[in-house]
PDB file of C-alpha atoms in Angstrom:
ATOM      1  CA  UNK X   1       0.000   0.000   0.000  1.00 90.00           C
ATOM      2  CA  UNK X   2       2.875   2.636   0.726  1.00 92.00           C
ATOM      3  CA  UNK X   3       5.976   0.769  -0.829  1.00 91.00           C
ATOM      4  CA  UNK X   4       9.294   2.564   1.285  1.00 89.00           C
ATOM      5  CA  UNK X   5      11.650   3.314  -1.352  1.00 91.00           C
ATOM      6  CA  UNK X   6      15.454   4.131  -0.529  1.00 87.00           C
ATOM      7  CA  UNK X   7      17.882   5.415  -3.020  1.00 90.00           C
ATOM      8  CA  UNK X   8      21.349   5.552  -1.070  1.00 83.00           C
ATOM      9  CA  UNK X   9      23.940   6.402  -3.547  1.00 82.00           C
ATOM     10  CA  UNK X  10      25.501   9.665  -2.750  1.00 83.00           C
ATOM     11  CA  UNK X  11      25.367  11.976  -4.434  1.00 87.00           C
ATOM     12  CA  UNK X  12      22.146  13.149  -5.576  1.00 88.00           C
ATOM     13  CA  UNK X  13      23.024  12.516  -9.928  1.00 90.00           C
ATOM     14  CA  UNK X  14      24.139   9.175  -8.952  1.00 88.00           C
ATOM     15  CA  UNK X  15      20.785   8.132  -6.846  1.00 89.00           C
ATOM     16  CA  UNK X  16      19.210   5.015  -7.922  1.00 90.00           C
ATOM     17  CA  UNK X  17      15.695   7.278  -8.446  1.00 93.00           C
ATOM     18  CA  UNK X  18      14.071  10.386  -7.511  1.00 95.00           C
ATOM     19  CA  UNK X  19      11.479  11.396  -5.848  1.00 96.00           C
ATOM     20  CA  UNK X  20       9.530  12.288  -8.388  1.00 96.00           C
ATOM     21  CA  UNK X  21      10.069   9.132 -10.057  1.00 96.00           C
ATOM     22  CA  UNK X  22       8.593   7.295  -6.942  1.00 96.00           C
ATOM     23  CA  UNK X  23       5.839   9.654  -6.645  1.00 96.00           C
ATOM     24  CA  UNK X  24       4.793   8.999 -10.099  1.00 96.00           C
ATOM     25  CA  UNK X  25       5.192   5.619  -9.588  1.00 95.00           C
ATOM     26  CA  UNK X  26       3.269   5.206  -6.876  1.00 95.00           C
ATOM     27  CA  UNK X  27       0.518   7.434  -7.084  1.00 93.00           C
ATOM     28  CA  UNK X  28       1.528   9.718  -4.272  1.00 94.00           C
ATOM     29  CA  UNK X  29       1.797   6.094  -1.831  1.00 94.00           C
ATOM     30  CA  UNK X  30       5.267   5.826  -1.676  1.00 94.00           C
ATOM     31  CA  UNK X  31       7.825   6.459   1.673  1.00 93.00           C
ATOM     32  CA  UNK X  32      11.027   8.516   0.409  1.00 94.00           C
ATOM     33  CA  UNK X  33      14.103   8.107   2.021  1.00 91.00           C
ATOM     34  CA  UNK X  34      17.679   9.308   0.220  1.00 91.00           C
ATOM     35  CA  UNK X  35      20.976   9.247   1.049  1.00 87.00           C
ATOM     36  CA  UNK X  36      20.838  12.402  -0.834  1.00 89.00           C
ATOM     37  CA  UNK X  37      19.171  15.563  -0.302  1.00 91.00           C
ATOM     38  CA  UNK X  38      16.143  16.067  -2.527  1.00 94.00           C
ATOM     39  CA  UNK X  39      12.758  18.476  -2.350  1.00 95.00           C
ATOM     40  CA  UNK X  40       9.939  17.467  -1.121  1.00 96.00           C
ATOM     41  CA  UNK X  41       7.151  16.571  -3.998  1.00 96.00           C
ATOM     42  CA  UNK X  42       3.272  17.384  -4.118  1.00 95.00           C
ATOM     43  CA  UNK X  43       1.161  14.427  -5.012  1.00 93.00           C
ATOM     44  CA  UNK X  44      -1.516  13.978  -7.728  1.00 91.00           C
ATOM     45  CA  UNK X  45      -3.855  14.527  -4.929  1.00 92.00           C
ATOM     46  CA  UNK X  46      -2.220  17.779  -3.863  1.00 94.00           C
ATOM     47  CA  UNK X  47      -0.664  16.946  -0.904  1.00 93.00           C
ATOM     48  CA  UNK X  48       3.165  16.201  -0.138  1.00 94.00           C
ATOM     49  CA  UNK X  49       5.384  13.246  -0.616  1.00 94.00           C
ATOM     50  CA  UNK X  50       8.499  14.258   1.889  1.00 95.00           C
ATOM     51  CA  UNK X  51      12.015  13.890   0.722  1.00 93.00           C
ATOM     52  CA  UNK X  52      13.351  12.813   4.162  1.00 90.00           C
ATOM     53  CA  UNK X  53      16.641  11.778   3.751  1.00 86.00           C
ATOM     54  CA  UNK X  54      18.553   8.437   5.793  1.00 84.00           C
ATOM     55  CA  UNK X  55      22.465   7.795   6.026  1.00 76.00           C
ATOM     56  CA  UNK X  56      23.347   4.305   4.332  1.00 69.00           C
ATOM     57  CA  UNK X  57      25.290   3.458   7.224  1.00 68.00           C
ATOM     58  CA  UNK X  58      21.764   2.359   9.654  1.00 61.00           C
ATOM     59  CA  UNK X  59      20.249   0.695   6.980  1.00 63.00           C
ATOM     60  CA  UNK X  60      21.626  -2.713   6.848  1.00 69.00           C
ATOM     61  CA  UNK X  61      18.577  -4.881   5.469  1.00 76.00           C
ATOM     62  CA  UNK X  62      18.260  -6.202   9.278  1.00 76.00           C
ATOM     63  CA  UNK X  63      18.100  -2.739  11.370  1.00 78.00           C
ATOM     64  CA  UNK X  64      15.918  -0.757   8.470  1.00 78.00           C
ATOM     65  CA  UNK X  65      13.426  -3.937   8.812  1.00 84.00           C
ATOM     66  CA  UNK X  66      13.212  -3.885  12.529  1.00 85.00           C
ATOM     67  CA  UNK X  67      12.909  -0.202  12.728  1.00 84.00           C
ATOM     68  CA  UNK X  68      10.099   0.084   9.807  1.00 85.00           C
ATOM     69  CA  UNK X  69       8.337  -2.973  11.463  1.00 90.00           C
ATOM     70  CA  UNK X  70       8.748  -1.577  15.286  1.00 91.00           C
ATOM     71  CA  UNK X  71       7.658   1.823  14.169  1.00 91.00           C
ATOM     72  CA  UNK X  72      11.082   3.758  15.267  1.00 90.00           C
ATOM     73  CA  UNK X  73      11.225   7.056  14.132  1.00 86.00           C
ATOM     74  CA  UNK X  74      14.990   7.068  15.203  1.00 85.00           C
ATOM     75  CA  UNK X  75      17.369   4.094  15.652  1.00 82.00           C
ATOM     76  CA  UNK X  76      19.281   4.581  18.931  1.00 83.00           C
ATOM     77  CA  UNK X  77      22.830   2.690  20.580  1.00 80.00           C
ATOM     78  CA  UNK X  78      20.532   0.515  22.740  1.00 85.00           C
ATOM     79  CA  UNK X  79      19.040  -0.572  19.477  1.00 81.00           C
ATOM     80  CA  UNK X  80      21.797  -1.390  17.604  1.00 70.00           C
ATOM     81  CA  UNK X  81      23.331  -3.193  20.632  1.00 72.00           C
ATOM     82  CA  UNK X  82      20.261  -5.741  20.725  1.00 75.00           C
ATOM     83  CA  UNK X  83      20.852  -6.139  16.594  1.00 64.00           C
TER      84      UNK X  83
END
């Protein structure tokens, strides 16, 4: 329903995708996250897709699946500990 999409190549001409790309692609559904910095993107609904932007180095496939299952907003050193 809202695919998470994460282009991490650095820098922004070398991204895998844009923004735009995945807004288009998914009808204003999908999650953004970059390792590069990008704009944020209205929808075809008119509201805002938000270009937040991740470092590559916290999402190994492991921690970026337990923090989108658990919810995390932020991935603290306790967290990463019990990784």
């Amino acid at each position: 329903e809202h695919p998470l999409v994460m282009p991490l190549s650095n820098p922004t001409s070398k991204a895998e995708c844009t923004i735009e790309a995945v807004v288009q692609c998914t009808e204003g559904r999908g999650i953004f996250a970059s390792g590069s910095p990008f704009q944020d993107t209205e929808t075809p609904a008119g509201g805002l897709t938000y270009a937040n932007q991740c470092n590559n180095a916290f999402v190994f496939p492991g921690i970026a699946m337990g923090a989108t299952l658990s919810g995390a907003t932020r991935v603290n050193d306790e967290m990463l500990m019990a990784a």
